[in-house]
Short mmCIF file of C-alpha atoms in Angstrom, two decimals:
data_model
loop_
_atom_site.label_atom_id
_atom_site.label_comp_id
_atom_site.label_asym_id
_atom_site.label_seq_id
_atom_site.Cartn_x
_atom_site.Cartn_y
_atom_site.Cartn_z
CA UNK K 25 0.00 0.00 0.00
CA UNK K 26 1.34 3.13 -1.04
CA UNK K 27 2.31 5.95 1.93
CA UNK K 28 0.18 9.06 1.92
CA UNK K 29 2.28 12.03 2.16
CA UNK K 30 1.29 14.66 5.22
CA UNK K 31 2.69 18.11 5.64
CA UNK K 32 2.54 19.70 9.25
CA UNK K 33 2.18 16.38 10.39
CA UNK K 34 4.11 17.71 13.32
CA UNK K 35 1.20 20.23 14.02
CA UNK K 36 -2.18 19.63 15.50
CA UNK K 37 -4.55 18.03 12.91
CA UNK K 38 -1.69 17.04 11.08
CA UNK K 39 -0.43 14.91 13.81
CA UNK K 40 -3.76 13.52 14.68
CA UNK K 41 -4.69 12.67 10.85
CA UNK K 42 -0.95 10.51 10.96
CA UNK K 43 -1.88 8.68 13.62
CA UNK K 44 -5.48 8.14 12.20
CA UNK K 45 -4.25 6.52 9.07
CA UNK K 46 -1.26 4.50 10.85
CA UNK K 47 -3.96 2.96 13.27
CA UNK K 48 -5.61 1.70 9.98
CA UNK K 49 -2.73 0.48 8.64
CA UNK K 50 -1.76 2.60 5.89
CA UNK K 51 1.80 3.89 5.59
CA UNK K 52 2.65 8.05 6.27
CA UNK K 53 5.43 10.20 5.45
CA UNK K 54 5.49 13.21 7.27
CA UNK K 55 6.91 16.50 6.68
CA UNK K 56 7.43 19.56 8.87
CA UNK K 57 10.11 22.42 9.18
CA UNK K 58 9.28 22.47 13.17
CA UNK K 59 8.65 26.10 13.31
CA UNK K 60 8.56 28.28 16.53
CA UNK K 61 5.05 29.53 15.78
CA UNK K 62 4.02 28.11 19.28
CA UNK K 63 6.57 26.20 21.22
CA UNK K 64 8.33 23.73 19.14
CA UNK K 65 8.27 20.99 22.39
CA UNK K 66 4.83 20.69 21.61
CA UNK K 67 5.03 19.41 18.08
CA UNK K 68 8.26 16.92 19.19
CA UNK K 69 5.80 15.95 21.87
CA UNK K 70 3.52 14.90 19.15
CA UNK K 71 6.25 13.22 17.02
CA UNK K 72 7.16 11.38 20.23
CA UNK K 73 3.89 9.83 20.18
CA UNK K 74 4.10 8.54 16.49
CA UNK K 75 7.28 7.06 17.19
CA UNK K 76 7.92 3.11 16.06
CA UNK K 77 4.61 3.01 14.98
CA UNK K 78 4.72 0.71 11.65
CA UNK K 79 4.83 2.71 8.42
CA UNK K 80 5.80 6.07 9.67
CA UNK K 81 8.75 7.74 8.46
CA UNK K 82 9.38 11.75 8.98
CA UNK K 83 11.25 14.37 6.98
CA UNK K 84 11.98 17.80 8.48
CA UNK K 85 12.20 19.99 6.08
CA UNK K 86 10.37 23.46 4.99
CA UNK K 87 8.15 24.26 1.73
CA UNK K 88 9.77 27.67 0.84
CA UNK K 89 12.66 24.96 -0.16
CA UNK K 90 11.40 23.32 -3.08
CA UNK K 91 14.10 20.88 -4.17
CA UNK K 92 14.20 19.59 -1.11
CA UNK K 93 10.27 19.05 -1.29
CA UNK K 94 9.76 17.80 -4.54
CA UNK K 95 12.39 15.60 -3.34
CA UNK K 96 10.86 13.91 -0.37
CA UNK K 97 7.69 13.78 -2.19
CA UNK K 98 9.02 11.89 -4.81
CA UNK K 99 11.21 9.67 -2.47
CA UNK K 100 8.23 9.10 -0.63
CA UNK K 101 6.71 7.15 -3.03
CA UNK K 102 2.94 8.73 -2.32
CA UNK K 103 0.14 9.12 -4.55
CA UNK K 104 -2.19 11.45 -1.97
CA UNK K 105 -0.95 14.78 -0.83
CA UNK K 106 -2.82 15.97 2.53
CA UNK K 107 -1.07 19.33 3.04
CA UNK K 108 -2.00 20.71 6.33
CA UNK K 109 1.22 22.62 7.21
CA UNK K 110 0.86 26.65 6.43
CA UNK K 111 1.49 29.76 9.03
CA UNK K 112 -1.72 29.59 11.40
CA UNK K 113 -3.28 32.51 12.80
CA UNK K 114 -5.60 35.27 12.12
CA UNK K 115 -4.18 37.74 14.46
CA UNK K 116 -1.06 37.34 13.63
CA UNK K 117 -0.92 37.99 10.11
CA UNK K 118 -2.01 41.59 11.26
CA UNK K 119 1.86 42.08 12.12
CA UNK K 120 3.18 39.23 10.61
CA UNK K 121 2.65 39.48 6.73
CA UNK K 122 5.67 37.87 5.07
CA UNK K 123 5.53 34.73 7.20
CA UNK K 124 1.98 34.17 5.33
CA UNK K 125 3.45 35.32 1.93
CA UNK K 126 6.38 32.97 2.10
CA UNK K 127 4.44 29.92 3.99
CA UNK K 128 1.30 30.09 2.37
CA UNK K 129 1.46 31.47 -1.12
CA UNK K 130 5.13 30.52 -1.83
CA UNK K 131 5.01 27.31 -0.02
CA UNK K 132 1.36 26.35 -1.51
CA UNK K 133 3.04 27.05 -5.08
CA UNK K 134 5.60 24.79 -4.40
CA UNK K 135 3.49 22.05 -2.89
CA UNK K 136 1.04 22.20 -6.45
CA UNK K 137 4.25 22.46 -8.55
CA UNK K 138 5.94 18.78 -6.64
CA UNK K 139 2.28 17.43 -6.77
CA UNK K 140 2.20 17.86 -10.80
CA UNK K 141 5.47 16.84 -11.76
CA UNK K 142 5.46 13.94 -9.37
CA UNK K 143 2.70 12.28 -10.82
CA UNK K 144 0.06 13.29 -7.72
CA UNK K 145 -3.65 11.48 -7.94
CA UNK K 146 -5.13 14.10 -5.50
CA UNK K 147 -4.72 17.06 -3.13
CA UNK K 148 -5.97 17.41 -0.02
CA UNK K 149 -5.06 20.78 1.25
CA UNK K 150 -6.46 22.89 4.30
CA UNK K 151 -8.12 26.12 3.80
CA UNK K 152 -10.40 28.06 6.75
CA UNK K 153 -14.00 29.63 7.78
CA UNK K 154 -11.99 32.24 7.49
CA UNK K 155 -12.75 32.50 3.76
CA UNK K 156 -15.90 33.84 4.56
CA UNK K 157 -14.90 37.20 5.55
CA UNK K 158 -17.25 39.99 5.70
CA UNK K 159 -20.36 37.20 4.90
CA UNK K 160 -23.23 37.69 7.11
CA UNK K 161 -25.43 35.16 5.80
CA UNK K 162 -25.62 31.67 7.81
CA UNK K 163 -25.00 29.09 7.90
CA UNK K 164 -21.55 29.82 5.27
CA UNK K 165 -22.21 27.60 2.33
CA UNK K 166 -19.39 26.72 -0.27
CA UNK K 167 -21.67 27.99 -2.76
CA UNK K 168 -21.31 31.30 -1.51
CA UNK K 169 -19.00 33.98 -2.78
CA UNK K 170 -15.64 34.47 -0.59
CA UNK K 171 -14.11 37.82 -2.09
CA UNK K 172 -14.28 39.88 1.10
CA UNK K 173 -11.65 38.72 3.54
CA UNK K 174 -10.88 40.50 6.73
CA UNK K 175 -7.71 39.36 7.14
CA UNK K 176 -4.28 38.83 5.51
CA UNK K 177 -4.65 35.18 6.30
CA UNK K 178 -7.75 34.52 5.50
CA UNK K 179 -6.85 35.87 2.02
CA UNK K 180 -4.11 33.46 1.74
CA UNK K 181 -5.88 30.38 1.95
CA UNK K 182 -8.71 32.02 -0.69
CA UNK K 183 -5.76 32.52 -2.96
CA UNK K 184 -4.89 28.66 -2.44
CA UNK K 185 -8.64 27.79 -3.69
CA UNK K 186 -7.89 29.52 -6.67
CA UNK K 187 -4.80 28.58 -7.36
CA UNK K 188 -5.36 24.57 -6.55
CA UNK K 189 -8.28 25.88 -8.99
CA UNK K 190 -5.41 26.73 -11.95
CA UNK K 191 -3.95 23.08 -11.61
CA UNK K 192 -6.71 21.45 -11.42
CA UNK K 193 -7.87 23.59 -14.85
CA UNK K 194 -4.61 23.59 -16.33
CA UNK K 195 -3.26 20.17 -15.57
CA UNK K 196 -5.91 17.52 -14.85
CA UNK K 197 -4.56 17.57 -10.91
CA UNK K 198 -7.29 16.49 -8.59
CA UNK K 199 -7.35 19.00 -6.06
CA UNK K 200 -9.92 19.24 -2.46
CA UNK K 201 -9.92 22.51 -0.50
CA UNK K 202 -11.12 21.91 3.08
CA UNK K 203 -12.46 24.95 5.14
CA UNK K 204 -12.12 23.73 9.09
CA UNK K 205 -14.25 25.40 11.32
CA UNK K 206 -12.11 26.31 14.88
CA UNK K 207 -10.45 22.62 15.15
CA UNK K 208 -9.87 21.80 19.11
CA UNK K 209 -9.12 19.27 20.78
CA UNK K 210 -5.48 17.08 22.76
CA UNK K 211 -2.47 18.24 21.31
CA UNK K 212 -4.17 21.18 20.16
CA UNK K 213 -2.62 24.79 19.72
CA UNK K 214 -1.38 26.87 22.54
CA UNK K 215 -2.61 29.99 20.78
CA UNK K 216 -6.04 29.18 20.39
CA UNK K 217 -8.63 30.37 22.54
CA UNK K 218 -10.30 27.23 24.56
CA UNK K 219 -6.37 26.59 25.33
CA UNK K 220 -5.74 30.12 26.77
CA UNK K 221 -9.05 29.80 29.04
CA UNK K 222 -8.25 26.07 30.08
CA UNK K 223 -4.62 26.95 31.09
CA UNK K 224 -5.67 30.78 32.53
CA UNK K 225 -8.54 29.20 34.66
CA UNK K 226 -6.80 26.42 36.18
CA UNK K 227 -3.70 28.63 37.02
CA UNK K 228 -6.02 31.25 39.03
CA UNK K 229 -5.37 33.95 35.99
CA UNK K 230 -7.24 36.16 34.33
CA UNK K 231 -8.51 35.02 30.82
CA UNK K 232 -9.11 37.81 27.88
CA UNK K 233 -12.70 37.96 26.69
CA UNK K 234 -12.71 40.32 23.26
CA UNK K 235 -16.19 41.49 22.57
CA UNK K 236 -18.13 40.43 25.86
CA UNK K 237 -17.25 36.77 24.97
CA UNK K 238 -20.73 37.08 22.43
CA UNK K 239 -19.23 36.01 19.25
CA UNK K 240 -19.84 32.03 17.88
CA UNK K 241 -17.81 30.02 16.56
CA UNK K 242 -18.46 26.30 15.06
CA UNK K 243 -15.77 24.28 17.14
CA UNK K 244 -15.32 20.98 15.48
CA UNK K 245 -13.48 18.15 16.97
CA UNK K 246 -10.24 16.82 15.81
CA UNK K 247 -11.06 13.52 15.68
CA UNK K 248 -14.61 14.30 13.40
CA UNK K 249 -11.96 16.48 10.94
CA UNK K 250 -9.62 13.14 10.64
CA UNK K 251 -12.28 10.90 9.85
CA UNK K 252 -13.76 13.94 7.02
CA UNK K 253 -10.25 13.86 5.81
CA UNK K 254 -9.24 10.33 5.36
CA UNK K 255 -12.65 9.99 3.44
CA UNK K 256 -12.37 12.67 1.16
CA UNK K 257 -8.51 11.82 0.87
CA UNK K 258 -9.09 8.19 -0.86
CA UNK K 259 -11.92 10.08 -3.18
CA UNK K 260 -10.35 12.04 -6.10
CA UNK K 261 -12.72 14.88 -7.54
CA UNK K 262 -14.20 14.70 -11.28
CA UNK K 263 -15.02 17.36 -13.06
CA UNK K 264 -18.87 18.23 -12.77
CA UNK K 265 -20.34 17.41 -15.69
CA UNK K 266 -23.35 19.91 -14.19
CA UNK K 267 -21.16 23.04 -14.29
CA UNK K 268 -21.60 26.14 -16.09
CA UNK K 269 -19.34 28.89 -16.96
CA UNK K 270 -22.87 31.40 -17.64
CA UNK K 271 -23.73 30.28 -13.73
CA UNK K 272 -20.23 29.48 -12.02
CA UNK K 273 -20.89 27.00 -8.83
CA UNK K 274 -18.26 28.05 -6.20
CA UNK K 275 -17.27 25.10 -4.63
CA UNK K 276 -17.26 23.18 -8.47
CA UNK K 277 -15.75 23.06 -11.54
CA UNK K 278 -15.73 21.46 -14.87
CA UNK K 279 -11.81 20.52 -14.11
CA UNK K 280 -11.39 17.75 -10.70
CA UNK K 281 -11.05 20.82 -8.26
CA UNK K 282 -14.14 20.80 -5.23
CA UNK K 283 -14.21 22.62 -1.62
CA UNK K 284 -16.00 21.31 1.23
CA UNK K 285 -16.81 22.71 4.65
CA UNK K 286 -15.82 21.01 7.82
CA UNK K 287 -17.73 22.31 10.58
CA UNK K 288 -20.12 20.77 13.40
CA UNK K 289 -22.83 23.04 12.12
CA UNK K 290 -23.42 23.78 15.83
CA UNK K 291 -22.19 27.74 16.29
CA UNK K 292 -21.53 28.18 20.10
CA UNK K 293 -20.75 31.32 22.15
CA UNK K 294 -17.51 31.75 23.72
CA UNK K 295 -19.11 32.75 27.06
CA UNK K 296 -20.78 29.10 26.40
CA UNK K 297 -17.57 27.81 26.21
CA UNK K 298 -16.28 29.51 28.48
CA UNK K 299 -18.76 28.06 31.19
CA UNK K 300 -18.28 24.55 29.95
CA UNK K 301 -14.92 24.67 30.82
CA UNK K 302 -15.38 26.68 33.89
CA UNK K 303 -17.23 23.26 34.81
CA UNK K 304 -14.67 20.97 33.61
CA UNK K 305 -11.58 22.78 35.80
CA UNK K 306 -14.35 22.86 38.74
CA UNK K 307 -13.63 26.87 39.22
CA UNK K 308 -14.55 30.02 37.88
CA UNK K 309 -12.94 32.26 35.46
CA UNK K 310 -11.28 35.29 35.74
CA UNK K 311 -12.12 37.57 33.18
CA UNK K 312 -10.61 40.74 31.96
CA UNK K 313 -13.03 41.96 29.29
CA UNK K 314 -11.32 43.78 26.03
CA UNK K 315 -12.74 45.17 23.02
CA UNK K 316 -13.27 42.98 19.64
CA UNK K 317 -10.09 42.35 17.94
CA UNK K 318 -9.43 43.50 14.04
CA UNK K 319 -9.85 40.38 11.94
CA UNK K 320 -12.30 39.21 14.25
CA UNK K 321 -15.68 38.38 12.47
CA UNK K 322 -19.10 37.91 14.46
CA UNK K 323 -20.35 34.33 13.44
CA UNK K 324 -18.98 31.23 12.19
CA UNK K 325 -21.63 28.49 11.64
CA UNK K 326 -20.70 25.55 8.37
CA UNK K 327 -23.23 24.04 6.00
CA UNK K 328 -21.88 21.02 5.48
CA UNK K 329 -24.23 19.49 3.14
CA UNK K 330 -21.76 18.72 0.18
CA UNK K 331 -19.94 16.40 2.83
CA UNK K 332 -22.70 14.67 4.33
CA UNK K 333 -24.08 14.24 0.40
CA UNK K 334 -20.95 13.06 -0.90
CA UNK K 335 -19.05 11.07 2.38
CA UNK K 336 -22.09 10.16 4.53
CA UNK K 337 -20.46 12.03 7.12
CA UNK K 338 -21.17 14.65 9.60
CA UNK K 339 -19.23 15.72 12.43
CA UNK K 340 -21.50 15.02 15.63
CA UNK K 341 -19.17 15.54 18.59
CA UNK K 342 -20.79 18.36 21.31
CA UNK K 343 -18.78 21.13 22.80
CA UNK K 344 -19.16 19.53 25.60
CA UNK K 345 -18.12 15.89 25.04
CA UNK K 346 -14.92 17.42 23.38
CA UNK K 347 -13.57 19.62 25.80
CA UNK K 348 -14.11 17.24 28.57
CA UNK K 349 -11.52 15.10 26.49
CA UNK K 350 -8.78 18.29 25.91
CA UNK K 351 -9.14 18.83 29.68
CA UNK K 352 -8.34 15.39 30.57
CA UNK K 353 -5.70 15.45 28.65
CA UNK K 354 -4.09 19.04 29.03
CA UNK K 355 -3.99 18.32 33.08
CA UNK K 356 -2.03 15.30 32.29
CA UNK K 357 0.17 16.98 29.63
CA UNK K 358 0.94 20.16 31.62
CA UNK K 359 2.56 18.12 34.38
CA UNK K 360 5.49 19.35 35.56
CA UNK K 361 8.06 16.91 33.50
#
């Protein structure tokens, strides 16, 4: 069985999608440059776990260098491409442009350019909600129009629709855009919100609240966006025979190139969230209320129609039920070591 070939499989779903498809038996070569994003422990904690499991193999190494991509990719003997690593964060692409330029426009050209010369039969790659932008209309539907972004980053992974788009158009390469809705769960990222609280609230400090804690967000578990993944991974897109250039679809095309939402469908508050977990750590919170960040957008909420249509599958796990399962395990992991 041929490996599939992960990038950021050091990082959060990335790591959690490896072990995934080890557990069912299918090889994975990994690839990650290790960055200092968030702390770089955490992601060799997570490559710790995948250790002498059977059929993993890793390759550090960074997507800005593309010899030395098209290189392991072709090494690597893989015919499926999930490419999950890019420079995360909303925020900080406010102050942090080039790092999105160079990981996520530079590093996404280099990914589609190793994919078509090495013979690639699809492309998984990870886009955002973020997409959506300045849309006010919910639930966000792939079939909506995404030309309003609020943020740097969020216009970097609308640029990677369209350019996956130009492959897919120009040289038959099956491509899959996936827009995750606020992934959470173990191993998760330090700079995310429901990590902040967890770790502020059991430490007796303060946690930030921007914008009285009203805005919504569709958290989906990690292990639902796995399962989404490996489905859509082994299930290369066709052209639809259905499209029209007089009525463009968004999320279709006449060439193998098709976006799907991943999303709970379930928006939920952060002050909800924020008393969920206030339950789970068996204290209250702190809070030091601050004004709505820039970039910040009021709703996120997923129609995720094309996935249960096409996969059978919907992400069901609650708010709840999933942060119960990051609190268990961030109490064990922040243990003094």
């Amino acid at each position: 069985m041929k490996p599939i070939f992960v990038t950021g499989a050091a990082g959060f779903i990335g790591y959690h999608l490896t072990r995934f498809v080890l557990e069912l038996g299918r090889p994975v070569v990994g690839f990650d440059n290790l960055n200092s994003y968030y702390d770089p422990s955490l992601k060799r904690g997570r490559l710790t776990q995948l250790e002498g499991l059977p059929g993993w193999r890793f390759i550090t190494g960074d997507l800005t260098d593309s010899p030395s991509l098209r290189r392991a990719l072709d090494d690597s003997g893989a015919e499926h491409v999930v490419h999950l690593a890019a420079q995360a964060g909303v925020r900080w692409s406010i102050d942090h442009p080039e790092a999105y330029v160079d990981s996520n426009l530079v590093g996404f050209t280099n990914v589609l350019e190793a994919c078509r010369h090495g013979a690639i039969k699809h492309l998984v790659y990870a886009s955002s909600s973020s997409v959506y932008g300045a849309n006010t209309r919910v639930p966000f539907s792939v079939g909506d129009t995404v030309d309003h972004p609020v943020s740097l980053y969020a216009a970097t992974k609308k640029a990677n629709e369209l350019m996956a788009h130009s492959y897919s158009h120009l040289f038959g390469l099956p491509t899959t855009g996936l827009r995750f809705f606020t992934v959470y769960g173990p191993w998760g990222r330090p700079d995310m919100a429901y990590w902040k609280f967890t770790e502020a609230i059991l430490a007796g400090r303060p946690i930030e609240v921007y914008g009285g804690g009203v805005l919504q967000r569709d958290f989906t578990y990690v292990d639902d966006v796995v399962e989404a993944i490996s489905r859509i991974a082994s299930s290369p897109p066709t052209g639809n025979p259905q499209w029209s250039g007089d009525a463009p679809d968004p999320a279709t095309s006449s060439a193998p190139w098709r976006i799907y939402n991943i999303g709970n469908h379930t928006p939920v508050s952060v002050n909800e969230m924020i008393s969920i977990l206030e339950r789970l750590c068996d204290r209250p919170a702190k809070r030091l209320e601050l004004p709505r960040q820039p970039g910040d957008v009021e709703v996120t909420y997923a129609d995720v129609k094309g996935l249960s249509r096409d996969f059978q599958f919907q992400p069901t796990t609650s708010l709840a039920e999933g942060l119960a399962r990051f609190v268990t395990w961030f109490r064990s992991w922040s243990v003094p070591r």
